[in-house]
């Protein structure tokens, strides 16, 4: 692993990053990144979320050198991408969205080729250790074209780790991967994170981001619209839902709840969605009893990332 004298505060630091794709034919240019400022703390498990076309892939491809930025600066592990390109690139491993594995090589061969590409000396290669970790050691001598989609994805992660980068970026790594394999993939990524690798993840699975990421940035139309610790981001929604299961069926609408959102559930429970800054559970429960409802069961539902996401990208 790269070990600079003082590890940088940020694994990735983008300042005013811009990308404009030239227009083709009659279509005008696309401003895919409109001045992205993003500081990804070293050691974080960082989620990059945004709707389709937000600029996530453009951002990641800029880090990987597949896209040439139009403006701004990027440092990876403290190394400027323009001035110290080699070391900046050496500090990052990128798992691409597209499966780009040569079907005629075996996983073992693919790993050796990738290690050669990064100039990892033979004695320092970790092919066996990495292939074991991603559950592909048994398949090391099988042609890649015989691997399942999930296995190919795991091989991409393995390839991204050959040069032991301190930063691993995964671009939509679990799209189309079944639940069991997804779990295996995350177990491995989590173990890398536990060893100190900074993980940057883009995903459409908000639940996955909520579960895995300690910090989340949301980008929309080429701009960062939020970047916060996950609990803080979710806490932005000043809203909770009280779910009440009554002893006996209630007939809606229930009077006295005009200032909150009342709704029925198919199972006979009713919900009161309220602003936490304006109502207390205590007061709401008093009102439920005053309305003559005997309570059989109660629960409180908190907003999740999906709600925040919808709210922010609306
Ligand atoms: P995301 O990964 O968040 O879905 P992208 O980075 O792929 O977003 O795309 C951002 C914007 O840039 C979109 O409007 C997309 O159409 C445009 N874009 C992406 N790649 C190219 C390209 N190679 N040429 C022209 N426009 C592009």
Short mmCIF file of C-alpha atoms and ligand atoms in Angstrom, two decimals:
data_model
loop_
_atom_site.label_atom_id
_atom_site.label_comp_id
_atom_site.label_asym_id
_atom_site.label_seq_id
_atom_site.Cartn_x
_atom_site.Cartn_y
_atom_site.Cartn_z
CA UNK A 1 0.00 0.00 0.00
CA UNK A 2 1.12 3.53 -0.73
CA UNK A 3 2.38 5.06 2.47
CA UNK A 4 3.11 8.77 2.21
CA UNK A 5 4.89 10.37 5.16
CA UNK A 6 1.69 12.02 6.33
CA UNK A 7 -1.49 10.44 5.04
CA UNK A 8 -3.75 13.05 3.44
CA UNK A 9 -6.92 14.20 5.17
CA UNK A 10 -8.85 13.49 2.01
CA UNK A 11 -8.67 10.39 -0.15
CA UNK A 12 -10.12 12.39 -3.04
CA UNK A 13 -10.43 16.13 -3.27
CA UNK A 14 -12.15 17.75 -6.24
CA UNK A 15 -12.32 21.54 -6.54
CA UNK A 16 -14.46 23.30 -9.12
CA UNK A 17 -14.40 20.20 -11.31
CA UNK A 18 -16.03 20.77 -14.68
CA UNK A 19 -16.73 18.63 -17.67
CA UNK A 20 -18.40 19.75 -20.85
CA UNK A 21 -18.97 17.18 -23.56
CA UNK A 22 -18.94 18.78 -27.00
CA UNK A 23 -22.25 18.65 -28.82
CA UNK A 24 -22.70 16.36 -31.77
CA UNK A 25 -24.70 17.31 -34.86
CA UNK A 26 -27.43 19.72 -33.83
CA UNK A 27 -27.18 18.86 -30.14
CA UNK A 28 -25.41 21.50 -28.08
CA UNK A 29 -22.68 20.76 -25.53
CA UNK A 30 -23.57 18.91 -22.31
CA UNK A 31 -22.35 20.42 -19.06
CA UNK A 32 -22.06 17.13 -17.22
CA UNK A 33 -20.09 18.53 -14.24
CA UNK A 34 -20.71 22.15 -13.30
CA UNK A 35 -18.03 22.83 -10.72
CA UNK A 36 -17.99 19.87 -8.36
CA UNK A 37 -16.45 20.48 -4.93
CA UNK A 38 -16.11 17.20 -3.11
CA UNK A 39 -13.74 16.23 -0.32
CA UNK A 40 -13.91 12.52 0.48
CA UNK A 41 -12.39 11.89 3.91
CA UNK A 42 -9.61 9.30 4.18
CA UNK A 43 -10.94 6.06 5.63
CA UNK A 44 -14.57 6.79 4.87
CA UNK A 45 -17.10 4.53 3.24
CA UNK A 46 -18.47 7.16 0.92
CA UNK A 47 -21.65 6.99 -1.15
CA UNK A 48 -22.11 9.00 -4.32
CA UNK A 49 -25.76 9.08 -5.25
CA UNK A 50 -27.73 10.83 -7.92
CA UNK A 51 -30.39 10.21 -10.53
CA UNK A 52 -29.50 8.98 -14.00
CA UNK A 53 -27.52 11.53 -15.94
CA UNK A 54 -26.44 13.40 -12.78
CA UNK A 55 -22.75 13.09 -13.67
CA UNK A 56 -21.62 10.23 -11.40
CA UNK A 57 -19.91 8.22 -14.13
CA UNK A 58 -18.32 11.34 -15.59
CA UNK A 59 -16.88 12.12 -12.16
CA UNK A 60 -15.52 8.60 -11.69
CA UNK A 61 -14.19 8.38 -15.23
CA UNK A 62 -12.34 11.65 -14.66
CA UNK A 63 -10.59 10.03 -11.69
CA UNK A 64 -9.70 7.02 -13.80
CA UNK A 65 -8.43 9.04 -16.74
CA UNK A 66 -11.15 7.90 -19.15
CA UNK A 67 -12.62 11.41 -19.26
CA UNK A 68 -10.51 14.57 -19.57
CA UNK A 69 -11.88 17.31 -17.34
CA UNK A 70 -12.67 20.74 -18.75
CA UNK A 71 -11.77 22.66 -15.60
CA UNK A 72 -10.99 22.55 -11.91
CA UNK A 73 -8.62 20.25 -10.03
CA UNK A 74 -8.58 16.78 -8.56
CA UNK A 75 -6.19 15.27 -6.06
CA UNK A 76 -6.19 11.56 -5.28
CA UNK A 77 -4.48 10.62 -2.03
CA UNK A 78 -2.98 14.10 -2.00
CA UNK A 79 -1.49 13.74 -5.51
CA UNK A 80 -2.65 16.19 -8.14
CA UNK A 81 -4.10 14.39 -11.14
CA UNK A 82 -2.47 16.82 -13.62
CA UNK A 83 0.92 17.34 -12.01
CA UNK A 84 1.49 13.91 -10.47
CA UNK A 85 -0.67 11.74 -12.71
CA UNK A 86 1.22 8.50 -12.17
CA UNK A 87 1.04 8.56 -8.38
CA UNK A 88 -2.53 9.86 -8.39
CA UNK A 89 -3.64 6.96 -10.61
CA UNK A 90 -1.57 4.50 -8.60
CA UNK A 91 -3.51 5.44 -5.46
CA UNK A 92 -6.88 4.45 -6.84
CA UNK A 93 -8.54 1.26 -8.02
CA UNK A 94 -11.71 1.60 -10.06
CA UNK A 95 -14.33 -1.07 -10.57
CA UNK A 96 -16.08 -0.02 -13.76
CA UNK A 97 -19.78 -0.22 -14.39
CA UNK A 98 -19.31 -2.13 -17.63
CA UNK A 99 -17.96 -5.65 -17.49
CA UNK A 100 -14.79 -5.38 -19.57
CA UNK A 101 -13.14 -8.75 -19.07
CA UNK A 102 -11.34 -10.53 -21.89
CA UNK A 103 -13.29 -13.79 -22.30
CA UNK A 104 -10.22 -15.78 -23.31
CA UNK A 105 -8.20 -15.21 -20.17
CA UNK A 106 -8.67 -17.02 -16.88
CA UNK A 107 -9.07 -15.06 -13.64
CA UNK A 108 -5.48 -15.95 -12.67
CA UNK A 109 -4.18 -14.67 -16.01
CA UNK A 110 -6.32 -11.53 -15.88
CA UNK A 111 -4.86 -10.76 -12.45
CA UNK A 112 -1.27 -11.26 -13.62
CA UNK A 113 -1.82 -9.04 -16.67
CA UNK A 114 -3.36 -6.31 -14.54
CA UNK A 115 -0.48 -6.55 -12.04
CA UNK A 116 1.97 -6.24 -14.91
CA UNK A 117 0.11 -3.20 -16.19
CA UNK A 118 0.56 -1.52 -12.80
CA UNK A 119 4.17 -2.66 -12.56
CA UNK A 120 3.65 -4.76 -9.43
CA UNK A 121 6.83 -6.88 -9.03
CA UNK A 122 6.26 -10.66 -9.29
CA UNK A 123 7.29 -11.22 -5.66
CA UNK A 124 4.72 -8.71 -4.41
CA UNK A 125 1.70 -9.99 -6.34
CA UNK A 126 -1.27 -11.12 -4.27
CA UNK A 127 -3.24 -13.02 -6.89
CA UNK A 128 -4.10 -15.96 -4.65
CA UNK A 129 -4.98 -13.84 -1.62
CA UNK A 130 -7.26 -11.54 -3.61
CA UNK A 131 -8.95 -14.29 -5.66
CA UNK A 132 -9.63 -16.21 -2.45
CA UNK A 133 -11.09 -13.12 -0.84
CA UNK A 134 -13.57 -12.61 -3.68
CA UNK A 135 -14.42 -16.34 -3.81
CA UNK A 136 -12.87 -16.98 -7.22
CA UNK A 137 -9.85 -19.09 -6.31
CA UNK A 138 -11.68 -22.27 -7.39
CA UNK A 139 -12.29 -20.64 -10.76
CA UNK A 140 -8.77 -19.32 -11.23
CA UNK A 141 -8.12 -21.49 -14.31
CA UNK A 142 -11.56 -21.25 -15.93
CA UNK A 143 -12.04 -19.12 -19.03
CA UNK A 144 -13.67 -15.85 -18.07
CA UNK A 145 -16.44 -16.42 -20.61
CA UNK A 146 -17.61 -19.40 -18.52
CA UNK A 147 -18.00 -17.23 -15.37
CA UNK A 148 -21.43 -16.07 -14.25
CA UNK A 149 -22.26 -12.36 -14.24
CA UNK A 150 -21.72 -12.17 -10.49
CA UNK A 151 -18.32 -13.87 -10.76
CA UNK A 152 -17.27 -11.43 -13.46
CA UNK A 153 -18.19 -8.53 -11.20
CA UNK A 154 -16.11 -9.99 -8.40
CA UNK A 155 -13.21 -10.44 -10.81
CA UNK A 156 -13.48 -6.72 -11.64
CA UNK A 157 -13.15 -5.90 -7.94
CA UNK A 158 -10.17 -8.26 -7.69
CA UNK A 159 -8.49 -6.61 -10.68
CA UNK A 160 -9.02 -3.15 -9.17
CA UNK A 161 -7.12 -4.27 -6.05
CA UNK A 162 -3.97 -5.76 -7.68
CA UNK A 163 -1.83 -2.73 -6.91
CA UNK A 164 -3.20 -2.44 -3.35
CA UNK A 165 -4.57 1.08 -3.80
CA UNK A 166 -5.61 2.96 -0.65
CA UNK A 167 -8.77 4.14 -2.44
CA UNK A 168 -11.28 1.82 -4.11
CA UNK A 169 -14.08 3.21 -6.25
CA UNK A 170 -17.03 1.04 -7.21
CA UNK A 171 -19.34 2.30 -9.93
CA UNK A 172 -22.75 0.59 -9.57
CA UNK A 173 -21.08 -2.69 -8.60
CA UNK A 174 -24.18 -4.67 -7.75
CA UNK A 175 -26.43 -3.87 -10.69
CA UNK A 176 -27.82 -7.22 -11.78
CA UNK A 177 -25.99 -9.18 -9.07
CA UNK A 178 -28.18 -11.54 -7.04
CA UNK A 179 -28.67 -11.14 -3.32
CA UNK A 180 -26.26 -13.86 -2.19
CA UNK A 181 -23.40 -12.66 -4.39
CA UNK A 182 -24.08 -9.08 -3.44
CA UNK A 183 -23.60 -10.06 0.16
CA UNK A 184 -20.30 -11.79 -0.65
CA UNK A 185 -19.11 -8.75 -2.54
CA UNK A 186 -19.98 -6.46 0.36
CA UNK A 187 -18.30 -8.75 2.87
CA UNK A 188 -15.08 -8.39 0.91
CA UNK A 189 -15.45 -4.62 0.43
CA UNK A 190 -16.22 -4.23 4.13
CA UNK A 191 -13.09 -6.19 5.05
CA UNK A 192 -11.03 -3.88 2.82
CA UNK A 193 -12.60 -0.90 4.53
CA UNK A 194 -11.78 -2.40 7.93
CA UNK A 195 -8.16 -2.63 6.77
CA UNK A 196 -8.18 1.11 6.10
CA UNK A 197 -9.09 1.30 2.41
CA UNK A 198 -11.27 4.30 1.59
CA UNK A 199 -14.32 3.11 -0.33
CA UNK A 200 -16.29 5.25 -2.76
CA UNK A 201 -19.48 3.75 -4.05
CA UNK A 202 -22.07 4.83 -6.56
CA UNK A 203 -25.31 2.94 -6.41
CA UNK A 204 -28.96 3.12 -7.31
CA UNK A 205 -29.79 0.95 -4.32
CA UNK A 206 -30.43 3.60 -1.71
CA UNK A 207 -30.93 0.97 0.94
CA UNK A 208 -27.46 -0.36 0.22
CA UNK A 209 -25.93 3.11 0.53
CA UNK A 210 -27.80 3.74 3.77
CA UNK A 211 -26.56 0.49 5.24
CA UNK A 212 -22.95 0.71 4.08
CA UNK A 213 -21.93 4.35 3.77
CA UNK A 214 -20.93 6.60 6.66
CA UNK A 215 -21.00 9.69 4.45
CA UNK A 216 -23.16 10.40 1.43
CA UNK A 217 -23.03 12.99 -1.32
CA UNK A 218 -25.95 13.55 -3.63
CA UNK A 219 -25.28 15.00 -7.03
CA UNK A 220 -27.90 16.27 -9.40
CA UNK A 221 -27.45 17.86 -12.82
CA UNK A 222 -23.68 18.10 -12.42
CA UNK A 223 -23.73 19.71 -8.97
CA UNK A 224 -23.31 18.51 -5.42
CA UNK A 225 -26.56 19.23 -3.62
CA UNK A 226 -25.73 17.52 -0.32
CA UNK A 227 -22.69 15.96 1.33
CA UNK A 228 -23.07 14.88 4.94
CA UNK A 229 -22.68 12.02 7.40
CA UNK A 230 -25.48 9.56 6.61
CA UNK A 231 -27.47 9.99 9.87
CA UNK A 232 -27.37 13.78 9.48
CA UNK A 233 -28.61 13.55 5.89
CA UNK A 234 -31.49 11.34 6.92
CA UNK A 235 -32.17 13.60 9.89
CA UNK A 236 -32.80 16.43 7.44
CA UNK A 237 -36.31 15.15 7.05
CA UNK A 238 -38.18 16.55 9.97
CA UNK A 239 -40.85 13.91 9.70
CA UNK A 240 -41.89 10.70 11.43
CA UNK A 241 -44.86 8.40 11.12
CA UNK A 242 -46.72 7.02 14.10
CA UNK A 243 -48.40 3.71 13.26
CA UNK A 244 -51.31 2.81 15.52
CA UNK A 245 -53.06 -0.56 15.47
CA UNK A 246 -56.41 -0.08 17.24
CA UNK A 247 -58.15 -2.73 19.38
CA UNK A 248 -61.34 -2.29 17.35
CA UNK A 249 -61.66 -1.04 13.73
CA UNK A 250 -61.79 2.74 13.33
CA UNK A 251 -63.86 4.55 10.71
CA UNK A 252 -61.87 7.23 8.89
CA UNK A 253 -61.55 10.10 8.87
CA UNK A 254 -60.74 10.31 12.53
CA UNK A 255 -61.57 13.76 13.91
CA UNK A 256 -58.97 15.93 15.62
CA UNK A 257 -55.99 15.14 13.41
CA UNK A 258 -56.38 17.86 10.79
CA UNK A 259 -52.89 19.27 11.48
CA UNK A 260 -51.07 16.00 10.71
CA UNK A 261 -51.34 13.56 7.80
CA UNK A 262 -53.80 10.79 8.57
CA UNK A 263 -53.88 7.60 6.50
CA UNK A 264 -55.24 4.07 6.81
CA UNK A 265 -53.21 0.92 6.23
CA UNK A 266 -54.81 -2.17 4.61
CA UNK A 267 -54.33 -4.14 7.84
CA UNK A 268 -56.59 -1.78 9.82
CA UNK A 269 -53.78 0.26 11.36
CA UNK A 270 -53.77 4.01 10.84
CA UNK A 271 -50.82 6.34 10.50
CA UNK A 272 -50.16 9.86 11.67
CA UNK A 273 -47.30 11.52 9.84
CA UNK A 274 -46.05 14.57 11.70
CA UNK A 275 -43.29 17.12 11.85
CA UNK A 276 -41.04 16.30 14.79
CA UNK A 277 -40.43 20.00 15.34
CA UNK A 278 -44.16 20.67 15.76
CA UNK A 279 -45.60 17.60 17.48
CA UNK A 280 -44.57 15.23 20.23
CA UNK A 281 -45.50 11.54 20.27
CA UNK A 282 -46.80 12.05 23.77
CA UNK A 283 -49.31 14.70 22.67
CA UNK A 284 -50.37 12.68 19.63
CA UNK A 285 -51.02 9.60 21.76
CA UNK A 286 -53.14 11.65 24.12
CA UNK A 287 -55.19 12.77 21.17
CA UNK A 288 -55.58 9.19 19.92
CA UNK A 289 -56.98 8.19 23.33
CA UNK A 290 -59.19 11.29 23.44
CA UNK A 291 -60.64 10.21 20.09
CA UNK A 292 -61.77 7.06 21.90
CA UNK A 293 -59.31 4.67 20.29
CA UNK A 294 -57.96 1.81 22.41
CA UNK A 295 -54.41 1.06 21.25
CA UNK A 296 -53.41 -2.53 20.53
CA UNK A 297 -49.97 -1.83 19.08
CA UNK A 298 -47.70 1.09 18.22
CA UNK A 299 -44.61 1.81 16.18
CA UNK A 300 -42.74 4.80 14.81
CA UNK A 301 -41.34 4.83 11.30
CA UNK A 302 -38.41 7.10 10.47
CA UNK A 303 -37.66 8.50 7.02
CA UNK A 304 -35.03 6.73 4.97
CA UNK A 305 -32.56 7.81 2.34
CA UNK A 306 -35.12 7.33 -0.39
CA UNK A 307 -37.28 10.04 1.15
CA UNK A 308 -34.34 12.45 1.47
CA UNK A 309 -33.27 11.68 -2.06
CA UNK A 310 -36.69 12.37 -3.51
CA UNK A 311 -36.99 15.56 -1.47
CA UNK A 312 -33.59 16.89 -2.57
CA UNK A 313 -33.71 15.98 -6.25
CA UNK A 314 -37.26 17.12 -6.83
P1 LIG B 1 -24.68 9.29 -14.36
O1 LIG B 1 -23.49 8.40 -14.25
O2 LIG B 1 -24.95 10.03 -13.08
O3 LIG B 1 -25.89 8.60 -14.88
P2 LIG B 1 -23.23 10.52 -16.56
O4 LIG B 1 -21.95 11.03 -16.02
O5 LIG B 1 -23.20 9.24 -17.31
O6 LIG B 1 -24.33 10.47 -15.41
O7 LIG B 1 -23.85 11.63 -17.55
C1 LIG B 1 -23.94 13.02 -17.24
C2 LIG B 1 -24.40 13.78 -18.46
O8 LIG B 1 -23.39 13.77 -19.46
C3 LIG B 1 -25.63 13.20 -19.12
O9 LIG B 1 -26.40 14.26 -19.63
C4 LIG B 1 -25.06 12.37 -20.26
O10 LIG B 1 -25.98 12.28 -21.33
C5 LIG B 1 -23.84 13.18 -20.66
N1 LIG B 1 -22.75 12.33 -21.20
C6 LIG B 1 -22.14 11.31 -20.56
N2 LIG B 1 -21.17 10.79 -21.32
C7 LIG B 1 -21.16 11.50 -22.49
C8 LIG B 1 -20.37 11.46 -23.68
N3 LIG B 1 -19.38 10.58 -23.83
N4 LIG B 1 -20.66 12.35 -24.66
C9 LIG B 1 -21.64 13.26 -24.51
N5 LIG B 1 -22.41 13.36 -23.41
C10 LIG B 1 -22.18 12.50 -22.39
#
